[in-house]
Tab-separated table of C-alpha atoms in Angstrom:
chain	number	residue	atom	x	y	z
A	261	MET	CA	-92.509	55.589	-41.026
A	262	LYS	CA	-94.431	54.529	-38.164
A	263	ARG	CA	-93.898	50.751	-39.118
A	264	LYS	CA	-90.105	50.920	-39.418
A	265	ASN	CA	-89.538	53.021	-36.060
A	266	GLY	CA	-91.870	50.134	-34.277
A	267	THR	CA	-89.369	47.630	-35.911
A	268	ARG	CA	-86.672	49.451	-34.448
A	269	ARG	CA	-88.064	49.723	-31.007
A	270	GLY	CA	-88.810	46.021	-30.979
A	271	ILE	CA	-85.190	45.283	-32.108
A	272	ALA	CA	-83.712	47.409	-29.127
A	273	LEU	CA	-86.253	45.832	-26.779
A	274	ALA	CA	-84.937	42.654	-27.915
A	275	PHE	CA	-81.534	43.526	-27.735
A	276	CYS	CA	-81.678	44.606	-24.464
A	277	LEU	CA	-83.601	41.633	-23.132
A	278	LEU	CA	-80.776	39.558	-24.722
A	279	VAL	CA	-78.650	41.468	-22.661
A	280	ALA	CA	-80.237	41.170	-19.448
A	281	VAL	CA	-80.603	37.408	-19.748
A	282	LEU	CA	-77.119	37.247	-20.561
A	283	ALA	CA	-76.046	39.344	-17.780
A	284	ALA	CA	-78.353	37.323	-15.168
A	285	GLY	CA	-76.717	34.043	-16.404
A	286	CYS	CA	-72.949	35.391	-16.270
A	287	GLY	CA	-73.999	36.746	-12.789
A	288	GLY	CA	-75.615	33.577	-11.490
A	289	SER	CA	-72.754	31.549	-12.697
A	290	GLN	CA	-70.277	33.955	-11.234
A	291	GLY	CA	-72.191	34.011	-7.679
A	292	ALA	CA	-72.522	30.228	-7.636
A	293	SER	CA	-68.825	29.902	-8.242
A	294	THR	CA	-67.726	32.212	-5.409
A	295	GLN	CA	-69.911	29.911	-3.125
A	296	PRO	CA	-68.006	27.337	-1.334
A	297	ALA	CA	-69.772	23.707	-1.373
A	298	ASN	CA	-71.443	22.072	1.436
A	299	THR	CA	-71.136	18.653	0.166
A	300	VAL	CA	-68.050	17.025	-1.471
A	301	ARG	CA	-68.543	14.549	-3.624
A	302	LEU	CA	-65.450	12.026	-3.936
A	303	GLY	CA	-64.834	8.915	-6.082
A	304	TYR	CA	-62.399	5.936	-5.903
A	305	PHE	CA	-61.655	2.233	-6.548
A	306	PRO	CA	-61.845	-0.429	-3.902
A	307	ASN	CA	-58.363	-1.829	-4.673
A	308	LEU	CA	-54.778	-1.258	-3.359
A	309	THR	CA	-53.585	1.355	-5.934
A	310	HIS	CA	-56.130	3.677	-3.910
A	311	MET	CA	-55.163	3.144	-0.454
A	312	ALA	CA	-54.518	6.464	0.405
A	313	ALA	CA	-58.357	7.720	-0.131
A	314	ILE	CA	-59.242	4.028	1.459
A	315	VAL	CA	-57.063	4.890	4.558
A	316	ALA	CA	-58.313	8.563	4.650
A	317	LEU	CA	-61.681	7.263	4.824
A	318	GLU	CA	-61.258	4.499	7.586
A	319	LYS	CA	-59.028	7.067	9.928
A	320	GLY	CA	-61.816	9.755	9.258
A	321	TYR	CA	-59.360	12.233	7.775
A	322	PHE	CA	-61.431	13.597	5.104
A	323	GLN	CA	-63.997	14.403	7.416
A	324	GLU	CA	-62.074	15.567	10.195
A	325	GLU	CA	-60.420	18.237	7.585
A	326	LEU	CA	-63.714	19.114	6.165
A	327	GLY	CA	-65.343	19.777	9.309
A	328	THR	CA	-68.728	19.193	10.303
A	329	GLU	CA	-70.576	21.807	8.324
A	330	ILE	CA	-69.802	19.981	4.979
A	331	THR	CA	-70.937	16.612	3.870
A	332	LEU	CA	-68.536	14.062	2.516
A	333	GLU	CA	-70.478	11.635	0.021
A	334	THR	CA	-68.433	8.782	-1.546
A	335	LYS	CA	-68.721	6.655	-4.691
A	336	THR	CA	-66.740	3.632	-5.860
A	337	PHE	CA	-65.978	3.067	-9.553
A	338	PRO	CA	-64.701	-0.381	-11.520
A	339	ASN	CA	-62.848	1.545	-13.989
A	340	GLY	CA	-61.108	4.700	-14.888
A	341	GLY	CA	-63.576	5.438	-17.935
A	342	LEU	CA	-66.637	5.210	-15.836
A	343	PHE	CA	-64.923	7.582	-13.223
A	344	MET	CA	-64.232	10.246	-15.702
A	345	GLU	CA	-67.721	9.923	-17.260
A	346	ALA	CA	-68.867	10.693	-13.828
A	347	MET	CA	-66.619	13.839	-13.421
A	348	SER	CA	-67.429	14.843	-16.532
A	349	THR	CA	-71.385	15.006	-16.134
A	350	GLY	CA	-70.626	16.493	-12.714
A	351	GLU	CA	-71.460	13.688	-10.724
A	352	LEU	CA	-67.989	14.030	-9.008
A	353	ASP	CA	-65.904	17.134	-7.390
A	354	VAL	CA	-62.454	15.224	-6.729
A	355	GLY	CA	-61.310	11.564	-6.694
A	356	TYR	CA	-58.782	8.946	-7.314
A	357	VAL	CA	-57.951	7.703	-10.837
A	358	GLY	CA	-55.123	6.601	-13.254
A	359	PRO	CA	-53.397	8.956	-15.261
A	360	GLY	CA	-54.696	7.167	-18.322
A	361	PRO	CA	-58.003	7.977	-18.467
A	362	ALA	CA	-57.429	11.071	-16.689
A	363	MET	CA	-55.264	12.567	-19.622
A	364	ASN	CA	-57.393	11.250	-22.129
A	365	ASN	CA	-60.283	12.765	-20.828
A	366	TYR	CA	-58.511	16.043	-20.422
A	367	LEU	CA	-57.379	15.944	-23.867
A	368	LYS	CA	-60.968	15.814	-25.086
A	369	ASN	CA	-62.212	18.115	-22.280
A	370	PRO	CA	-59.945	19.979	-20.047
A	371	ALA	CA	-62.321	20.461	-17.205
A	372	HIS	CA	-60.156	19.024	-14.587
A	373	GLN	CA	-56.808	18.962	-12.986
A	374	VAL	CA	-54.399	16.658	-11.490
A	375	ILE	CA	-53.779	18.047	-7.994
A	376	ALA	CA	-51.537	15.318	-6.249
A	377	GLY	CA	-50.144	12.003	-6.786
A	378	ALA	CA	-51.365	8.828	-5.168
A	379	VAL	CA	-49.420	5.641	-5.986
A	380	ASN	CA	-46.244	5.096	-8.409
A	381	GLY	CA	-45.651	1.491	-9.630
A	382	GLY	CA	-48.420	-1.139	-8.654
A	383	ALA	CA	-48.517	-2.227	-11.959
A	384	VAL	CA	-47.031	-5.602	-13.141
A	385	LEU	CA	-46.821	-7.530	-16.306
A	386	GLU	CA	-47.625	-11.496	-15.519
A	387	VAL	CA	-47.718	-14.241	-17.846
A	388	ARG	CA	-49.267	-17.651	-17.901
A	389	GLY	CA	-47.132	-20.379	-16.563
A	390	ASP	CA	-47.228	-23.021	-19.593
A	391	ALA	CA	-47.387	-19.907	-22.389
A	392	GLY	CA	-43.715	-20.546	-22.882
A	393	ILE	CA	-42.889	-16.484	-22.262
A	394	SER	CA	-39.680	-15.825	-20.945
A	395	SER	CA	-39.090	-12.499	-22.019
A	396	VAL	CA	-41.377	-9.377	-23.720
A	397	GLU	CA	-39.905	-10.271	-27.087
A	398	ASP	CA	-41.823	-13.953	-26.308
A	399	LEU	CA	-45.203	-11.693	-26.714
A	400	ASP	CA	-44.989	-11.627	-30.301
A	401	GLY	CA	-48.084	-13.087	-31.323
A	402	LYS	CA	-49.839	-13.558	-27.817
A	403	ARG	CA	-52.870	-12.109	-25.991
A	404	VAL	CA	-52.563	-9.916	-23.463
A	405	ALA	CA	-55.253	-8.852	-21.065
A	406	ILE	CA	-55.493	-5.437	-19.645
A	407	PRO	CA	-58.111	-3.795	-17.246
A	408	VAL	CA	-59.701	-1.658	-20.185
A	409	ILE	CA	-58.750	0.368	-23.296
A	410	GLY	CA	-56.974	3.439	-22.707
A	411	SER	CA	-56.142	2.583	-19.146
A	412	THR	CA	-52.718	3.153	-17.397
A	413	GLN	CA	-51.723	-0.233	-18.139
A	414	ASP	CA	-52.692	-0.098	-21.702
A	415	ILE	CA	-50.232	2.688	-22.046
A	416	MET	CA	-47.844	0.969	-19.985
A	417	LEU	CA	-47.906	-2.210	-22.117
A	418	ARG	CA	-47.321	-0.440	-25.456
A	419	LYS	CA	-44.280	1.423	-24.149
A	420	THR	CA	-42.794	-2.100	-23.078
A	421	LEU	CA	-44.032	-3.792	-26.165
A	422	LYS	CA	-42.309	-0.691	-28.251
A	423	GLU	CA	-38.806	-0.883	-26.458
A	424	VAL	CA	-38.592	-4.369	-28.343
A	425	GLY	CA	-39.907	-3.736	-31.362
A	426	LEU	CA	-43.539	-4.905	-30.979
A	427	ASN	CA	-46.725	-3.080	-31.461
A	428	ILE	CA	-50.459	-4.140	-30.781
A	429	LYS	CA	-52.631	-5.589	-33.764
A	430	THR	CA	-54.670	-2.580	-33.966
A	431	ASN	CA	-51.830	-0.548	-34.574
A	432	GLY	CA	-50.189	-2.807	-37.426
A	433	GLY	CA	-48.461	-5.316	-34.731
A	434	THR	CA	-48.921	-8.574	-33.655
A	435	VAL	CA	-49.882	-8.540	-29.822
A	436	GLU	CA	-53.552	-8.630	-29.462
A	437	MET	CA	-54.825	-6.603	-26.601
A	438	ILE	CA	-57.925	-7.965	-24.408
A	439	ALA	CA	-59.634	-5.559	-22.290
A	440	GLN	CA	-60.984	-7.654	-19.019
A	441	ALA	CA	-61.785	-6.509	-15.537
A	442	PRO	CA	-58.998	-7.453	-13.336
A	443	ALA	CA	-60.602	-9.517	-10.644
A	444	ASP	CA	-61.630	-11.792	-13.758
A	445	THR	CA	-58.423	-12.127	-15.549
A	446	ALA	CA	-57.319	-14.956	-13.431
A	447	THR	CA	-60.448	-16.864	-15.261
A	448	LEU	CA	-58.891	-16.044	-18.289
A	449	PHE	CA	-55.564	-17.509	-17.379
A	450	LEU	CA	-57.333	-20.885	-16.391
A	451	GLN	CA	-59.076	-21.056	-19.670
A	452	LYS	CA	-56.097	-20.226	-21.495
A	453	ASP	CA	-57.956	-17.274	-23.234
A	454	VAL	CA	-55.033	-15.030	-22.684
A	455	ASP	CA	-51.232	-15.402	-22.387
A	456	ALA	CA	-50.181	-12.533	-20.108
A	457	ALA	CA	-51.767	-9.614	-18.072
A	458	ALA	CA	-50.820	-6.014	-17.643
A	459	THR	CA	-52.563	-5.429	-14.213
A	460	GLN	CA	-52.502	-3.286	-11.043
A	461	GLU	CA	-52.206	-4.710	-7.582
A	462	PRO	CA	-53.625	-6.794	-5.862
A	463	TRP	CA	-54.558	-8.487	-9.171
A	464	GLY	CA	-50.932	-9.585	-9.974
A	465	ILE	CA	-50.729	-11.319	-6.836
A	466	ASN	CA	-54.262	-12.776	-7.124
A	467	LEU	CA	-53.104	-14.122	-10.461
A	468	GLU	CA	-50.132	-15.912	-9.388
A	469	GLN	CA	-52.042	-17.427	-6.360
A	470	LYS	CA	-55.172	-18.271	-8.396
A	471	ALA	CA	-54.126	-19.010	-11.670
A	472	GLY	CA	-50.411	-20.246	-11.527
A	473	ALA	CA	-49.317	-16.935	-13.174
A	474	LYS	CA	-45.484	-15.840	-13.470
A	475	LEU	CA	-44.039	-12.157	-12.950
A	476	LEU	CA	-42.403	-11.646	-16.120
A	477	LEU	CA	-42.004	-7.799	-15.092
A	478	ASN	CA	-42.100	-6.465	-11.714
A	479	TRP	CA	-43.470	-3.031	-10.647
A	480	ASP	CA	-39.785	-1.213	-10.841
A	481	GLN	CA	-39.329	-2.971	-14.519
A	482	PHE	CA	-42.606	-2.258	-16.132
A	483	ALA	CA	-42.531	0.619	-18.208
A	484	TRP	CA	-41.422	3.859	-16.118
A	485	GLY	CA	-40.416	1.493	-13.311
A	486	LYS	CA	-40.414	3.004	-10.026
A	487	GLU	CA	-41.355	6.441	-11.755
A	488	SER	CA	-44.309	4.923	-12.947
A	489	THR	CA	-47.572	7.164	-11.755
A	490	ASN	CA	-50.143	4.797	-11.204
A	491	THR	CA	-52.991	6.757	-9.397
A	492	VAL	CA	-53.593	10.688	-9.096
A	493	VAL	CA	-55.825	12.888	-7.356
A	494	VAL	CA	-58.095	14.859	-9.807
A	495	ALA	CA	-60.444	17.772	-9.051
A	496	THR	CA	-62.881	19.432	-11.419
A	497	LYS	CA	-61.560	22.881	-12.235
A	498	SER	CA	-64.954	24.493	-11.180
A	499	PHE	CA	-64.820	22.892	-7.729
A	500	LEU	CA	-61.215	24.190	-7.517
A	501	SER	CA	-61.853	27.948	-8.289
A	502	ALA	CA	-64.745	27.906	-6.371
A	503	ASN	CA	-63.460	26.179	-3.260
A	504	PRO	CA	-59.730	26.692	-2.615
A	505	ASP	CA	-60.094	26.023	1.057
A	506	LEU	CA	-61.592	22.698	0.761
A	507	SER	CA	-59.258	21.690	-1.892
A	508	LYS	CA	-56.608	22.193	0.649
A	509	LYS	CA	-58.274	20.512	3.244
A	510	LEU	CA	-59.019	17.381	1.281
A	511	LEU	CA	-55.315	17.359	0.188
A	512	GLN	CA	-54.494	17.762	3.598
A	513	ALA	CA	-56.239	14.743	4.337
A	514	HIS	CA	-54.634	12.839	1.357
A	515	VAL	CA	-51.138	13.978	2.673
A	516	ARG	CA	-52.127	12.549	6.547
A	517	ALA	CA	-53.361	9.374	5.126
A	518	VAL	CA	-50.229	8.866	2.699
A	519	GLN	CA	-47.856	9.548	5.816
A	520	PHE	CA	-49.817	7.165	8.092
A	521	VAL	CA	-49.357	4.370	5.398
A	522	ARG	CA	-45.630	4.752	5.402
A	523	ASP	CA	-45.381	4.990	9.237
A	524	ASN	CA	-47.792	2.354	9.849
A	525	PRO	CA	-48.189	-0.383	7.164
A	526	ASP	CA	-49.340	-3.356	9.317
A	527	GLU	CA	-52.336	-1.187	10.393
A	528	ALA	CA	-52.762	0.073	6.710
A	529	VAL	CA	-53.379	-3.409	5.753
A	530	GLN	CA	-55.852	-4.108	8.213
A	531	LEU	CA	-57.685	-1.008	7.193
A	532	LEU	CA	-57.543	-1.835	3.636
A	533	ILE	CA	-58.719	-5.313	4.470
A	534	GLN	CA	-61.965	-4.393	6.415
A	535	HIS	CA	-62.822	-1.403	3.550
A	536	ILE	CA	-62.408	-3.527	0.839
A	537	LYS	CA	-64.554	-6.377	2.421
A	538	LYS	CA	-67.455	-3.718	3.436
A	539	LEU	CA	-67.401	-2.628	-0.317
A	540	THR	CA	-67.055	-6.128	-2.534
A	541	GLY	CA	-67.700	-8.657	0.495
A	542	LYS	CA	-64.136	-10.261	-0.354
A	543	GLU	CA	-61.782	-10.550	2.619
A	544	LEU	CA	-58.264	-10.452	0.879
A	545	GLN	CA	-55.507	-12.301	2.904
A	546	ALA	CA	-52.748	-9.806	4.978
A	547	ALA	CA	-49.778	-11.278	3.516
A	548	ASP	CA	-51.138	-10.770	-0.090
A	549	ILE	CA	-52.125	-7.063	0.560
A	550	ARG	CA	-48.713	-6.574	2.225
A	551	GLN	CA	-46.704	-8.170	-0.990
A	552	ALA	CA	-48.856	-6.174	-3.170
A	553	MET	CA	-48.187	-2.904	-1.354
A	554	ASP	CA	-44.331	-3.834	-1.365
A	555	ARG	CA	-44.928	-3.487	-5.228
A	556	SER	CA	-46.087	0.350	-4.772
A	557	GLU	CA	-45.259	3.498	-3.452
A	558	VAL	CA	-47.587	5.413	-1.780
A	559	THR	CA	-46.697	9.430	-2.635
A	560	TRP	CA	-48.327	12.627	-3.293
A	561	ASN	CA	-45.647	13.368	-5.875
A	562	VAL	CA	-46.327	13.436	-9.601
A	563	ASN	CA	-43.783	13.010	-12.274
A	564	GLU	CA	-44.945	15.346	-15.165
A	565	GLU	CA	-42.675	14.140	-17.643
A	566	VAL	CA	-43.759	10.623	-17.277
A	567	LEU	CA	-47.299	12.152	-17.812
A	568	ARG	CA	-46.063	13.736	-21.140
A	569	GLU	CA	-44.626	10.532	-22.356
A	570	MET	CA	-47.717	8.636	-21.531
A	571	ALA	CA	-49.717	11.426	-23.639
A	572	ALA	CA	-47.504	10.949	-26.355
A	573	ILE	CA	-48.124	7.221	-26.598
A	574	SER	CA	-51.995	7.528	-26.284
A	575	LYS	CA	-51.666	9.952	-29.036
A	576	GLU	CA	-49.930	7.454	-31.240
A	577	ALA	CA	-52.139	4.622	-30.069
A	578	GLY	CA	-55.368	6.831	-31.627
A	579	TYR	CA	-57.036	7.455	-28.296
A	580	THR	CA	-56.504	11.152	-28.776
A	581	ARG	CA	-55.507	13.760	-31.429
A	582	SER	CA	-53.217	15.989	-29.303
A	583	ASP	CA	-50.635	15.418	-26.581
A	584	ASN	CA	-50.646	18.655	-25.073
A	585	LEU	CA	-51.181	18.621	-21.401
A	586	ASP	CA	-50.286	22.335	-20.769
A	587	GLY	CA	-52.579	22.790	-17.933
A	588	PHE	CA	-53.289	19.386	-16.529
A	589	VAL	CA	-51.212	19.148	-13.669
A	590	ASN	CA	-51.857	22.002	-11.068
A	591	LEU	CA	-49.850	21.559	-7.856
A	592	THR	CA	-50.412	24.899	-6.290
A	593	TYR	CA	-52.822	23.760	-3.497
A	594	LEU	CA	-50.805	20.751	-2.677
A	595	GLN	CA	-47.443	22.949	-2.464
A	596	GLU	CA	-49.438	25.046	0.130
A	597	VAL	CA	-50.461	21.899	2.211
A	598	VAL	CA	-46.824	20.344	2.268
A	599	LYS	CA	-45.436	23.835	3.022
A	600	GLU	CA	-47.762	24.134	5.951
């Protein structure tokens, strides 16, 4: 009997310890989630479709809005896959990325949300000058470069091909898709390793000037045209819930940058040139940047219907098992900022 009572007391003690540990854990997490961050970690790409982030950094808008008590850390990425990996592993709080990787990642791990738009358009379909391609139908049997599998341009290409009855080889079609960094696609054109490219600016302009590419579909013709969402602002749910004021301040800086680009396009071009040169060592031509800017629309709006269509295409491609984007877009903070 004594042994049985001792066992019961042991079980009860273990249960109490377990409850205490869980309570402590829950209390710690809850306490941390209510504490504003001292540092904001922001990610973006050194290319034109991330112009709002670049201008906001060059003009000092982010730091002005956050104040001197908050440290702003920035990190650049070559593609959306690496960006979303950094966001998923807790290396980033907020940043600029294409809706394709943001959406595909969300459908597997809904830990982040779209909180604003950044650029519409900005993507084109270029073809090699001697490839004998004068229509989308002519891509039958051809090789088309995209930035990365699952990218926004991947999904835009699939939509465009589907409209003329074509499909990607891996999905039973005749068009071969080749993943290649946009900066290196001109080399593939010159070596005749690919026949076309679905790419974002300024790499479309780069292909035309460096590799004699021809524009098959301009930004207002490719996929959803002017409604195409090219870049969005995303943030982790944990950061948003713990830092509502900082979230609004970041979006205030974003809105200021969008408005600056609209009102001062020539000055924005110079800011883009100097910022990209600092990051990459490459000095882009002002005329090229301005032409690329004319192929895009800087904005803070988001077309949710386009995002849902993109999710359906991504599911059909086999990138995700679901196309349910409920909760993916959260414009609550943006609406408060714009209203102010």
